[in-house]
Amino acid sequence: MNARRSVAAALSAAALLATAACGGGSSDEQRPANAASPQSFPTEDVTLTMWWWGEQEAPGAKQWLADTVKAYEAKHSNITIKTVLQTTDGLIPSFEAAAAAEQGPDIEYFWGGIYSQQPYWSDSIVPVSDYIPADELSHYTNAALEDTYDGRTLTAPWYVNPQFPVLARTDVLDEHGLQVPTTWDELLNVCDVLSAGGVTTLAGGVKDGWFGGWLYSMLGAQSVASKDDVTAAVRGDQSFADPNHAEWWTRLEETREHGCWNDDINSLELYQAQQRWVDGDAAMTITAGTDAPNFVEKVGADKVTVTTMPTWGDGAYAGKMGTTSQTVGITSWSKYPQVAADFIMFMHTPDRLQAWYDQTGSLPADDRFDMSKVDDPVKKQLFAYAADGAPYLENFIPSALDGKAVFAGVQLVLQGSKSGEEAAADMQAEAERLRRTDRSLVDNFEGWTD
Amino acid sequence: MTTDVASVGPAPRPVRRGLAHRLGPLPWVAPAALAILFVFAYSMFELARQSFQYEDAWVGFENFSLVLSDPLFRTAIWHNTLLLLAVPVLVLLALLVAVMLFETRRGIVAYRAILFLPYILPIPVIGVVFGQLLQLNGALNGTLDGLGLGSLTHDWLGNPQLALWTMGGVIVWKEVGFGIVLFLARMMSLPEDVYESAKLDGAGFFRMHWHVTIPQMRPLVIFYVISEAIVMVSWVFNYVFVMTNGQGGPGTSTVVTELYIYRTAFQDQAPELASAAAVLLFLSTLVLIVGFFRVQRADGGTFGD
């Protein structure tokens, strides 16, 4: 986006060409079009560091990664890969600190969309498409939707997260003569009946903020025509106070008015609140798509219906689940980006894709994964939702807007100290302020949309 | 001549001794001084440089203007200012408890250890424990309910009107131990005969401590006030971060300046704005430090005597 990047890109290309000319060898079949040519694969000892996240939402990922690293190191005796699991709150700040010092991981985990765009805009990563061939990347799910800028794929999708399934306990609803709600009116009716009976309809926790972003994506997607509406509002071409962007805040306010949530939603973290649902103290909750099968298993599949957020809007995405891929990228300071890319491609080999599914129960972000091997009905349903999913809105707004307007606004609306209308106005005001403070924001978002 | 020389001869010697005396310690402190200079001076220079730049280009005071026009920054400053109200509470509590222990003497070692314990506990531990205790359905409200005091139960950390005060209460709980130990140590070193004289003159408990103890502890109280004021202005990040999962919530109700700087730098990815905010925070802390030295000087530099 700036001269610095162009110079850096030119220097990188020159260095890689020089390296390629100097020789070397590798045994891999998959080779990128440019930099990671067989000649550029190092023969000296190489140590890569990978900072990652995901065990939190896809239990089993840690073991899968350890196995994958082991298999890769067995194949390349001169390569060592160290993996460091990050915390949820620390994932972004740790990387930002590393980026400021230009040292740290060679491979970094990024959530999709804005989380893979921003590091590129700040020169912290190099596009994976510089090292991974286009025909290989074309198999990676959601890469084009979320992780592409100006024709370059920035990060490589790893696994798909259906964002976010609503899990309904039919046993709790049955006790009160209720059905799983599919429309907004039905949901509010369930809330009225259950709250009168002292039962929580929806278990949630917003103390840690993240759940606010989930709710924005699930409710807000129902009234926008496409993700471009959202990026247009970020650029200032639309307003977050316009009805198609603001209406969801009012729906959120209605959930509070109808007593849908647990009364301590503001003092609980999301993961603490989800346990209420497991314990049978709440009829419904919302989980990460990757983790949903585990929750269903804890309660018993016969007592659970996996569904989407009840519909209130008539937009194209009403009744759909969002879809996003969690990704990995290559840092701009990595001395061996070609090795990092090679490892990423190794993560997508058929054996590893199958192992990912077997060990985590979640969907690898690769259309070469053999879906016929999925026999669990819950997973099958989730994967079907993800295949026909809506864009996950939170991934298309700046993280500063997410944190300052969405996270904070949801907390206040659910606590009752702010109305939906006021929260929408706050979000618009914050977007306007961000356009002033982040002086590259509009240009970057224009490049992303184009 | 000889007499003249003798009469003026000794004069330069004290000068030479003085200079040598002054420069003598320099080699000993130079390594540490250089390290401190590098760590602080270099970082301060970098911070200041970054606060005047955007993407490596000089932008003058634009970053400061943007930060000062941010309602969240003003909110954060206001929250730090409100937390300063905890300082007099801390001083009064610490003095009160210290005097009580001083008067009691019995079991003083055990009490002192117990009261000092919160001060040495790591803030993340305190944050996690109080985060659980203060939940709406947590142990504190459960206990209040059990005692028939249900009307006193609140969503201590989930209610934006209460969250900052709750945070202040936790900070007081942790910081007061330092004051107690500090004041008690000073009281124990005060001359006994002063108290005996006061008693002979008929001074009661209140008058004796008001007119004898507290005046003699003035420099120490000032030190405690200033150091706790600095805590409230620029050392509360850990409490807020741990107890609100780094959000400063609900809403913006517990955002403080340090958290604003952290989030701006590492979550919003705007290091230049974070630098400008950090410079402003440094300047405000500097005012407190300068204030401390001025008071100390006006007091004749008696701290520690």
Tab-separated table of C-alpha atoms in Angstrom, chain A:
chain	number	residue	atom	x	y	z
A	1	MET	CA	0.000	0.000	0.000
A	2	ASN	CA	2.936	2.290	0.255
A	3	ALA	CA	6.346	2.832	-1.143
A	4	ARG	CA	7.960	0.965	1.707
A	5	ARG	CA	6.081	-2.196	0.787
A	6	SER	CA	6.931	-1.850	-2.880
A	7	VAL	CA	10.602	-1.490	-2.087
A	8	ALA	CA	10.417	-4.398	0.326
A	9	ALA	CA	8.626	-6.535	-2.239
A	10	ALA	CA	11.197	-5.687	-4.889
A	11	LEU	CA	14.042	-6.486	-2.519
A	12	SER	CA	12.400	-9.737	-1.492
A	13	ALA	CA	11.928	-10.773	-5.075
A	14	ALA	CA	15.524	-9.919	-5.896
A	15	ALA	CA	16.793	-11.796	-2.875
A	16	LEU	CA	14.692	-14.804	-3.685
A	17	LEU	CA	15.841	-14.822	-7.294
A	18	ALA	CA	19.412	-14.634	-6.088
A	19	THR	CA	18.819	-17.450	-3.644
A	20	ALA	CA	17.212	-19.521	-6.332
A	21	ALA	CA	20.184	-19.014	-8.578
A	22	CYS	CA	22.522	-20.192	-5.848
A	23	GLY	CA	21.077	-23.666	-5.886
A	24	GLY	CA	19.840	-26.065	-3.208
A	25	GLY	CA	17.380	-28.900	-3.374
A	26	SER	CA	14.156	-30.271	-2.063
A	27	SER	CA	12.059	-33.345	-2.482
A	28	ASP	CA	8.575	-31.808	-2.390
A	29	GLU	CA	6.097	-32.296	-5.177
A	30	GLN	CA	4.100	-29.103	-4.585
A	31	ARG	CA	6.059	-26.043	-5.549
A	32	PRO	CA	5.059	-22.405	-5.701
A	33	ALA	CA	5.253	-20.541	-8.946
A	34	ASN	CA	7.911	-18.069	-7.963
A	35	ALA	CA	9.911	-17.954	-4.768
A	36	ALA	CA	9.667	-21.440	-3.387
A	37	SER	CA	11.169	-23.120	-6.351
A	38	PRO	CA	13.026	-26.375	-5.674
A	39	GLN	CA	16.340	-24.529	-5.846
A	40	SER	CA	15.392	-22.120	-3.085
A	41	PHE	CA	14.584	-24.744	-0.470
A	42	PRO	CA	17.353	-24.515	2.128
A	43	THR	CA	19.700	-27.381	2.856
A	44	GLU	CA	21.130	-25.852	6.025
A	45	ASP	CA	19.478	-26.292	9.417
A	46	VAL	CA	16.364	-24.172	9.681
A	47	THR	CA	14.219	-23.447	12.720
A	48	LEU	CA	10.791	-21.934	12.249
A	49	THR	CA	8.524	-20.658	14.980
A	50	MET	CA	4.780	-20.807	14.704
A	51	TRP	CA	2.468	-18.848	17.006
A	52	TRP	CA	-0.975	-20.221	16.828
A	53	TRP	CA	-4.401	-20.301	18.430
A	54	GLY	CA	-7.315	-22.686	17.972
A	55	GLU	CA	-7.126	-25.353	20.637
A	56	GLN	CA	-9.654	-23.176	22.468
A	57	GLU	CA	-12.294	-23.628	19.777
A	58	ALA	CA	-11.131	-26.822	18.104
A	59	PRO	CA	-9.947	-29.147	20.883
A	60	GLY	CA	-7.529	-31.658	19.425
A	61	ALA	CA	-5.788	-29.037	17.295
A	62	LYS	CA	-2.734	-29.091	19.564
A	63	GLN	CA	-2.197	-32.793	19.073
A	64	TRP	CA	-2.843	-32.504	15.350
A	65	LEU	CA	-0.276	-29.733	15.042
A	66	ALA	CA	2.286	-31.686	17.047
A	67	ASP	CA	1.741	-34.707	14.777
A	68	THR	CA	1.932	-32.564	11.665
A	69	VAL	CA	5.166	-30.915	12.750
A	70	LYS	CA	6.615	-34.306	13.587
A	71	ALA	CA	5.671	-35.693	10.196
A	72	TYR	CA	7.073	-32.656	8.416
A	73	GLU	CA	10.325	-32.760	10.360
A	74	ALA	CA	10.652	-36.456	9.535
A	75	LYS	CA	10.348	-35.545	5.891
A	76	HIS	CA	12.793	-32.648	6.143
A	77	SER	CA	15.547	-33.517	8.595
A	78	ASN	CA	17.062	-30.030	8.463
A	79	ILE	CA	13.830	-28.308	9.483
A	80	THR	CA	12.659	-27.767	13.059
A	81	ILE	CA	9.323	-26.126	13.804
A	82	LYS	CA	8.532	-24.784	17.244
A	83	THR	CA	4.898	-24.118	18.040
A	84	VAL	CA	3.608	-21.726	20.700
A	85	LEU	CA	-0.073	-21.744	21.631
A	86	GLN	CA	-1.385	-18.225	22.266
A	87	THR	CA	-4.200	-17.118	24.562
A	88	THR	CA	-7.357	-15.587	23.123
A	89	ASP	CA	-6.707	-12.160	24.629
A	90	GLY	CA	-3.010	-12.330	23.794
A	91	LEU	CA	-3.133	-13.490	20.190
A	92	ILE	CA	-3.277	-10.067	18.554
A	93	PRO	CA	-1.291	-8.004	21.090
A	94	SER	CA	1.557	-10.553	21.124
A	95	PHE	CA	1.821	-10.456	17.380
A	96	GLU	CA	1.627	-6.669	17.295
A	97	ALA	CA	4.499	-6.501	19.774
A	98	ALA	CA	6.477	-8.985	17.669
A	99	ALA	CA	5.727	-6.998	14.525
A	100	ALA	CA	6.915	-3.781	16.152
A	101	ALA	CA	10.226	-5.488	16.952
A	102	GLU	CA	10.222	-7.334	13.601
A	103	GLN	CA	11.066	-10.560	15.312
A	104	GLY	CA	9.019	-13.447	16.594
A	105	PRO	CA	7.134	-16.090	14.685
A	106	ASP	CA	7.733	-17.139	11.098
A	107	ILE	CA	4.211	-18.470	10.825
A	108	GLU	CA	1.394	-16.669	12.600
A	109	TYR	CA	-2.213	-17.607	13.123
A	110	PHE	CA	-4.802	-15.073	11.978
A	111	TRP	CA	-8.539	-15.046	12.108
A	112	GLY	CA	-9.973	-14.342	8.704
A	113	GLY	CA	-10.961	-11.090	6.989
A	114	ILE	CA	-9.794	-7.928	8.692
A	115	TYR	CA	-7.465	-9.922	10.930
A	116	SER	CA	-5.524	-11.137	7.915
A	117	GLN	CA	-5.782	-7.802	6.077
A	118	GLN	CA	-4.465	-5.482	8.778
A	119	PRO	CA	-1.108	-7.227	9.215
A	120	TYR	CA	-0.573	-6.911	5.469
A	121	TRP	CA	-1.493	-3.237	5.528
A	122	SER	CA	1.102	-2.714	8.235
A	123	ASP	CA	3.762	-4.728	6.359
A	124	SER	CA	3.889	-7.443	9.024
A	125	ILE	CA	3.189	-10.317	6.644
A	126	VAL	CA	3.934	-11.235	3.077
A	127	PRO	CA	1.152	-12.645	0.902
A	128	VAL	CA	1.149	-16.419	0.885
A	129	SER	CA	0.363	-16.221	-2.823
A	130	ASP	CA	3.960	-15.060	-3.318
A	131	TYR	CA	5.038	-18.552	-2.257
A	132	ILE	CA	2.094	-20.865	-2.792
A	133	PRO	CA	0.858	-21.504	-6.322
A	134	ALA	CA	-2.550	-20.206	-7.352
A	135	ASP	CA	-3.905	-23.641	-8.238
A	136	GLU	CA	-3.072	-24.834	-4.741
A	137	LEU	CA	-4.629	-21.756	-3.090
A	138	SER	CA	-7.784	-22.140	-5.150
A	139	HIS	CA	-8.676	-25.129	-2.957
A	140	TYR	CA	-8.446	-23.172	0.302
A	141	THR	CA	-11.938	-22.369	1.577
A	142	ASN	CA	-12.877	-18.683	1.972
A	143	ALA	CA	-9.467	-17.420	0.832
A	144	ALA	CA	-11.057	-15.361	-1.927
A	145	LEU	CA	-13.931	-14.104	0.233
A	146	GLU	CA	-11.884	-12.913	3.206
A	147	ASP	CA	-8.152	-13.015	2.749
A	148	THR	CA	-7.450	-11.520	-0.637
A	149	TYR	CA	-6.248	-7.986	-1.304
A	150	ASP	CA	-5.739	-6.584	-4.732
A	151	GLY	CA	-5.568	-10.068	-6.232
A	152	ARG	CA	-3.054	-11.418	-3.733
A	153	THR	CA	-3.930	-14.025	-1.138
A	154	LEU	CA	-2.566	-12.795	2.158
A	155	THR	CA	-3.018	-15.729	4.497
A	156	ALA	CA	-3.818	-19.394	4.006
A	157	PRO	CA	-7.072	-20.780	5.413
A	158	TRP	CA	-6.495	-23.658	7.828
A	159	TYR	CA	-9.919	-24.740	9.043
A	160	VAL	CA	-13.486	-23.550	8.627
A	161	ASN	CA	-15.468	-22.076	11.448
A	162	PRO	CA	-19.247	-22.045	10.942
A	163	GLN	CA	-20.036	-18.803	12.789
A	164	PHE	CA	-22.055	-19.455	14.920
A	165	PRO	CA	-24.490	-22.266	15.565
A	166	VAL	CA	-27.290	-21.847	18.053
A	167	LEU	CA	-27.609	-24.958	20.193
A	168	ALA	CA	-31.094	-25.584	21.539
A	169	ARG	CA	-31.911	-28.108	24.257
A	170	THR	CA	-35.166	-29.710	23.247
A	171	ASP	CA	-35.536	-31.309	26.680
A	172	VAL	CA	-35.627	-27.917	28.396
A	173	LEU	CA	-37.960	-26.444	25.779
A	174	ASP	CA	-40.246	-29.506	25.881
A	175	GLU	CA	-40.694	-29.120	29.627
A	176	HIS	CA	-42.358	-25.788	28.932
A	177	GLY	CA	-44.234	-26.914	25.846
A	178	LEU	CA	-42.023	-24.920	23.515
A	179	GLN	CA	-40.485	-25.592	20.122
A	180	VAL	CA	-37.064	-24.534	18.906
A	181	PRO	CA	-37.646	-20.952	17.694
A	182	THR	CA	-36.837	-20.161	14.085
A	183	THR	CA	-38.311	-16.668	13.787
A	184	TRP	CA	-37.752	-13.612	15.936
A	185	ASP	CA	-41.288	-13.549	17.297
A	186	GLU	CA	-40.973	-17.190	18.270
A	187	LEU	CA	-37.728	-16.453	20.067
A	188	LEU	CA	-39.221	-13.573	22.036
A	189	ASN	CA	-42.176	-15.775	22.954
A	190	VAL	CA	-39.811	-18.480	24.224
A	191	CYS	CA	-37.982	-15.821	26.255
A	192	ASP	CA	-41.247	-14.600	27.783
A	193	VAL	CA	-42.366	-18.098	28.761
A	194	LEU	CA	-39.029	-19.294	30.098
A	195	SER	CA	-38.156	-16.130	31.986
A	196	ALA	CA	-41.561	-16.298	33.689
A	197	GLY	CA	-40.576	-19.797	34.773
A	198	GLY	CA	-37.156	-18.690	35.996
A	199	VAL	CA	-35.277	-20.420	33.193
A	200	THR	CA	-32.686	-18.730	31.027
A	201	THR	CA	-33.432	-18.875	27.316
A	202	LEU	CA	-30.002	-17.905	25.991
A	203	ALA	CA	-26.831	-18.414	28.016
A	204	GLY	CA	-24.130	-15.906	27.180
A	205	GLY	CA	-21.258	-13.915	28.652
A	206	VAL	CA	-19.975	-10.580	27.370
A	207	LYS	CA	-17.396	-9.673	30.017
A	208	ASP	CA	-14.590	-10.611	27.660
A	209	GLY	CA	-16.220	-8.772	24.784
A	210	TRP	CA	-15.873	-11.366	22.045
A	211	PHE	CA	-19.464	-12.518	22.224
A	212	GLY	CA	-20.525	-9.020	21.209
A	213	GLY	CA	-18.836	-9.509	17.868
A	214	TRP	CA	-20.583	-12.837	17.419
A	215	LEU	CA	-23.977	-11.263	18.040
A	216	TYR	CA	-23.241	-8.456	15.608
A	217	SER	CA	-22.398	-10.949	12.908
A	218	MET	CA	-25.369	-13.223	13.558
A	219	LEU	CA	-27.974	-10.491	13.902
A	220	GLY	CA	-26.473	-7.792	11.719
A	221	ALA	CA	-26.029	-10.058	8.679
A	222	GLN	CA	-29.789	-10.421	8.361
A	223	SER	CA	-30.292	-6.931	6.956
A	224	VAL	CA	-27.286	-6.297	4.723
A	225	ALA	CA	-27.106	-7.260	1.060
A	226	SER	CA	-23.444	-8.262	1.095
A	227	LYS	CA	-20.168	-7.753	2.911
A	228	ASP	CA	-19.621	-4.785	0.607
A	229	ASP	CA	-22.371	-2.926	2.489
A	230	VAL	CA	-20.286	-3.255	5.605
A	231	THR	CA	-17.022	-2.170	4.021
A	232	ALA	CA	-18.906	0.742	2.438
A	233	ALA	CA	-20.052	1.850	5.899
A	234	VAL	CA	-16.468	1.609	7.129
A	235	ARG	CA	-15.331	3.814	4.239
A	236	GLY	CA	-18.121	6.307	4.914
A	237	ASP	CA	-20.127	5.551	1.781
A	238	GLN	CA	-22.907	4.184	3.993
A	239	SER	CA	-23.673	4.850	7.650
A	240	PHE	CA	-23.753	2.444	10.553
A	241	ALA	CA	-26.789	4.414	11.694
A	242	ASP	CA	-28.684	3.492	8.487
A	243	PRO	CA	-31.492	0.993	9.122
A	244	ASN	CA	-29.760	-1.866	7.292
A	245	HIS	CA	-26.744	-1.498	9.618
A	246	ALA	CA	-28.488	-0.340	12.799
A	247	GLU	CA	-31.634	-2.435	13.077
A	248	TRP	CA	-29.871	-5.342	14.732
A	249	TRP	CA	-29.101	-3.184	17.768
A	250	THR	CA	-32.841	-2.790	18.325
A	251	ARG	CA	-33.314	-6.538	18.046
A	252	LEU	CA	-30.588	-6.980	20.637
A	253	GLU	CA	-32.360	-4.540	22.927
A	254	GLU	CA	-35.534	-6.605	22.527
A	255	THR	CA	-33.761	-9.700	23.789
A	256	ARG	CA	-32.930	-7.847	26.983
A	257	GLU	CA	-36.453	-6.499	27.348
A	258	HIS	CA	-37.848	-10.013	27.014
A	259	GLY	CA	-35.421	-11.455	29.566
A	260	CYS	CA	-33.756	-13.761	27.069
A	261	TRP	CA	-30.317	-13.796	28.705
A	262	ASN	CA	-28.896	-14.941	32.010
A	263	ASP	CA	-28.980	-11.999	34.446
A	264	ASP	CA	-25.216	-12.120	35.008
A	265	ILE	CA	-24.272	-11.926	31.328
A	266	ASN	CA	-22.108	-8.865	32.002
A	267	SER	CA	-20.031	-10.490	34.723
A	268	LEU	CA	-19.394	-13.787	32.943
A	269	GLU	CA	-17.008	-14.777	30.219
A	270	LEU	CA	-18.612	-16.567	27.318
A	271	TYR	CA	-17.085	-19.937	28.138
A	272	GLN	CA	-18.385	-19.740	31.708
A	273	ALA	CA	-21.874	-18.981	30.470
A	274	GLN	CA	-21.919	-21.835	27.971
A	275	GLN	CA	-21.502	-24.227	30.881
A	276	ARG	CA	-24.946	-23.154	32.127
A	277	TRP	CA	-26.395	-24.644	28.973
A	278	VAL	CA	-24.479	-27.874	29.457
A	279	ASP	CA	-25.775	-28.013	33.031
A	280	GLY	CA	-29.374	-27.697	31.817
A	281	ASP	CA	-29.876	-24.234	33.328
A	282	ALA	CA	-30.465	-22.618	29.942
A	283	ALA	CA	-32.442	-23.655	26.881
A	284	MET	CA	-30.088	-22.296	24.252
A	285	THR	CA	-26.557	-21.069	23.806
A	286	ILE	CA	-24.180	-20.140	21.035
A	287	THR	CA	-20.805	-21.780	20.498
A	288	ALA	CA	-17.954	-21.758	18.045
A	289	GLY	CA	-18.878	-23.960	15.119
A	290	THR	CA	-15.746	-26.018	15.593
A	291	ASP	CA	-16.631	-26.701	19.202
A	292	ALA	CA	-20.366	-27.299	18.704
A	293	PRO	CA	-20.088	-31.093	18.249
A	294	ASN	CA	-18.309	-31.329	21.610
A	295	PHE	CA	-21.089	-29.403	23.317
A	296	VAL	CA	-23.714	-31.574	21.647
A	297	GLU	CA	-21.884	-34.677	22.790
A	298	LYS	CA	-21.807	-33.442	26.407
A	299	VAL	CA	-25.593	-33.066	26.494
A	300	GLY	CA	-26.546	-35.876	24.127
A	301	ALA	CA	-27.399	-35.511	20.458
A	302	ASP	CA	-30.994	-36.626	21.046
A	303	LYS	CA	-31.598	-33.585	23.259
A	304	VAL	CA	-30.034	-30.950	21.019
A	305	THR	CA	-31.025	-29.167	17.847
A	306	VAL	CA	-28.308	-27.290	15.981
A	307	THR	CA	-29.778	-24.291	14.229
A	308	THR	CA	-29.144	-20.715	13.165
A	309	MET	CA	-30.070	-17.457	14.861
A	310	PRO	CA	-33.847	-16.975	14.590
A	311	THR	CA	-34.643	-14.685	11.693
A	312	TRP	CA	-35.860	-11.135	12.054
A	313	GLY	CA	-34.688	-9.681	8.745
A	314	ASP	CA	-35.467	-10.457	5.138
A	315	GLY	CA	-31.943	-10.046	3.824
A	316	ALA	CA	-30.188	-12.666	1.750
A	317	TYR	CA	-28.333	-13.960	4.793
A	318	ALA	CA	-31.295	-14.293	7.165
A	319	GLY	CA	-31.460	-17.871	8.398
A	320	LYS	CA	-27.918	-18.591	7.302
A	321	MET	CA	-24.870	-19.273	9.373
A	322	GLY	CA	-21.764	-17.219	8.854
A	323	THR	CA	-18.681	-18.878	7.464
A	324	THR	CA	-15.082	-17.954	7.984
A	325	SER	CA	-11.770	-19.718	7.812
A	326	GLN	CA	-9.090	-19.383	10.441
A	327	THR	CA	-5.797	-18.860	8.696
A	328	VAL	CA	-2.034	-18.843	8.941
A	329	GLY	CA	0.308	-16.310	7.394
A	330	ILE	CA	4.009	-15.783	6.829
A	331	THR	CA	5.695	-12.909	8.623
A	332	SER	CA	7.613	-10.319	6.667
A	333	TRP	CA	10.731	-10.846	8.783
A	334	SER	CA	10.864	-14.614	8.339
A	335	LYS	CA	14.172	-15.665	6.837
A	336	TYR	CA	12.638	-18.751	5.302
A	337	PRO	CA	9.217	-17.811	3.905
A	338	GLN	CA	9.517	-20.573	1.326
A	339	VAL	CA	9.848	-23.166	4.090
A	340	ALA	CA	6.909	-21.650	5.962
A	341	ALA	CA	4.851	-21.861	2.775
A	342	ASP	CA	5.943	-25.427	2.216
A	343	PHE	CA	4.821	-26.354	5.719
A	344	ILE	CA	1.469	-24.648	5.144
A	345	MET	CA	0.993	-26.710	1.988
A	346	PHE	CA	1.941	-29.799	3.956
A	347	MET	CA	-0.919	-28.954	6.347
A	348	HIS	CA	-3.210	-29.333	3.336
A	349	THR	CA	-2.032	-32.746	2.167
A	350	PRO	CA	-4.820	-35.378	2.082
A	351	ASP	CA	-3.484	-37.269	5.069
A	352	ARG	CA	-3.319	-34.126	7.193
A	353	LEU	CA	-6.801	-32.965	6.131
A	354	GLN	CA	-8.303	-36.264	7.169
A	355	ALA	CA	-6.311	-36.266	10.415
A	356	TRP	CA	-7.576	-32.768	11.190
A	357	TYR	CA	-11.151	-33.922	10.886
A	358	ASP	CA	-10.491	-37.101	12.858
A	359	GLN	CA	-8.730	-35.289	15.712
A	360	THR	CA	-10.821	-32.127	16.026
A	361	GLY	CA	-14.129	-32.998	14.396
A	362	SER	CA	-14.042	-29.711	12.542
A	363	LEU	CA	-13.861	-28.991	8.864
A	364	PRO	CA	-10.467	-28.402	7.244
A	365	ALA	CA	-10.457	-25.362	4.972
A	366	ASP	CA	-9.809	-27.282	1.797
A	367	ASP	CA	-12.318	-28.424	-0.809
A	368	ARG	CA	-10.221	-31.553	-1.413
A	369	PHE	CA	-11.317	-32.926	1.928
A	370	ASP	CA	-13.521	-35.961	1.325
A	371	MET	CA	-16.869	-34.925	2.823
A	372	SER	CA	-18.308	-38.392	2.258
A	373	LYS	CA	-16.312	-39.532	5.280
A	374	VAL	CA	-18.331	-37.304	7.577
A	375	ASP	CA	-21.040	-39.495	9.064
A	376	ASP	CA	-21.860	-37.567	12.240
A	377	PRO	CA	-25.220	-35.839	11.569
A	378	VAL	CA	-24.350	-32.765	13.653
A	379	LYS	CA	-21.081	-32.210	11.841
A	380	LYS	CA	-22.712	-32.913	8.508
A	381	GLN	CA	-25.316	-30.261	9.205
A	382	LEU	CA	-22.733	-27.745	10.381
A	383	PHE	CA	-20.575	-28.301	7.338
A	384	ALA	CA	-23.610	-27.860	5.105
A	385	TYR	CA	-24.363	-24.540	6.811
A	386	ALA	CA	-20.758	-23.471	6.322
A	387	ALA	CA	-20.792	-24.446	2.648
A	388	ASP	CA	-23.729	-22.124	2.028
A	389	GLY	CA	-22.764	-19.582	4.642
A	390	ALA	CA	-23.062	-15.844	4.950
A	391	PRO	CA	-20.042	-13.571	5.246
A	392	TYR	CA	-19.038	-13.216	8.843
A	393	LEU	CA	-19.565	-9.468	9.342
A	394	GLU	CA	-17.195	-8.949	12.251
A	395	ASN	CA	-14.370	-9.867	9.904
A	396	PHE	CA	-15.139	-6.923	7.637
A	397	ILE	CA	-14.865	-4.043	10.087
A	398	PRO	CA	-11.659	-2.682	11.662
A	399	SER	CA	-10.824	-4.428	14.901
A	400	ALA	CA	-10.797	-1.029	16.643
A	401	LEU	CA	-14.412	-0.485	15.610
A	402	ASP	CA	-15.259	-3.981	16.757
A	403	GLY	CA	-13.720	-3.467	20.178
A	404	LYS	CA	-14.767	0.090	20.874
A	405	ALA	CA	-18.229	0.137	19.341
A	406	VAL	CA	-19.494	-3.435	19.088
A	407	PHE	CA	-18.021	-5.094	22.185
A	408	ALA	CA	-18.696	-2.062	24.378
A	409	GLY	CA	-22.114	-1.344	22.849
A	410	VAL	CA	-23.368	-4.903	23.289
A	411	GLN	CA	-22.319	-4.860	26.949
A	412	LEU	CA	-24.215	-1.647	27.583
A	413	VAL	CA	-27.337	-2.594	25.619
A	414	LEU	CA	-27.572	-5.940	27.395
A	415	GLN	CA	-26.967	-4.259	30.744
A	416	GLY	CA	-29.704	-1.758	29.964
A	417	SER	CA	-27.776	1.468	30.222
A	418	LYS	CA	-27.893	2.162	26.485
A	419	SER	CA	-30.621	1.816	23.880
A	420	GLY	CA	-30.113	0.112	20.543
A	421	GLU	CA	-30.459	3.432	18.783
A	422	GLU	CA	-27.798	5.032	20.954
A	423	ALA	CA	-25.458	2.115	20.377
A	424	ALA	CA	-25.908	2.442	16.596
A	425	ALA	CA	-25.153	6.166	16.810
A	426	ASP	CA	-22.045	5.380	18.863
A	427	MET	CA	-20.891	2.879	16.245
A	428	GLN	CA	-21.274	5.449	13.485
A	429	ALA	CA	-19.437	8.072	15.555
A	430	GLU	CA	-16.611	5.635	16.216
A	431	ALA	CA	-16.362	4.786	12.504
A	432	GLU	CA	-16.102	8.493	11.696
A	433	ARG	CA	-13.415	8.949	14.324
A	434	LEU	CA	-11.477	5.964	13.011
A	435	ARG	CA	-11.450	7.429	9.524
A	436	ARG	CA	-9.742	10.484	11.010
A	437	THR	CA	-7.265	8.651	13.218
A	438	ASP	CA	-6.370	5.818	10.828
A	439	ARG	CA	-5.371	7.920	7.881
A	440	SER	CA	-4.908	4.882	5.607
A	441	LEU	CA	-8.186	3.221	6.521
A	442	VAL	CA	-10.292	4.365	3.583
A	443	ASP	CA	-7.573	3.582	1.020
A	444	ASN	CA	-6.992	0.170	2.523
A	445	PHE	CA	-10.670	-0.671	2.549
A	446	GLU	CA	-11.044	0.527	-1.025
A	447	GLY	CA	-8.210	-1.772	-2.055
A	448	TRP	CA	-9.787	-4.642	-0.200
A	449	THR	CA	-13.213	-4.146	-1.736
A	450	ASP	CA	-11.862	-3.721	-5.245
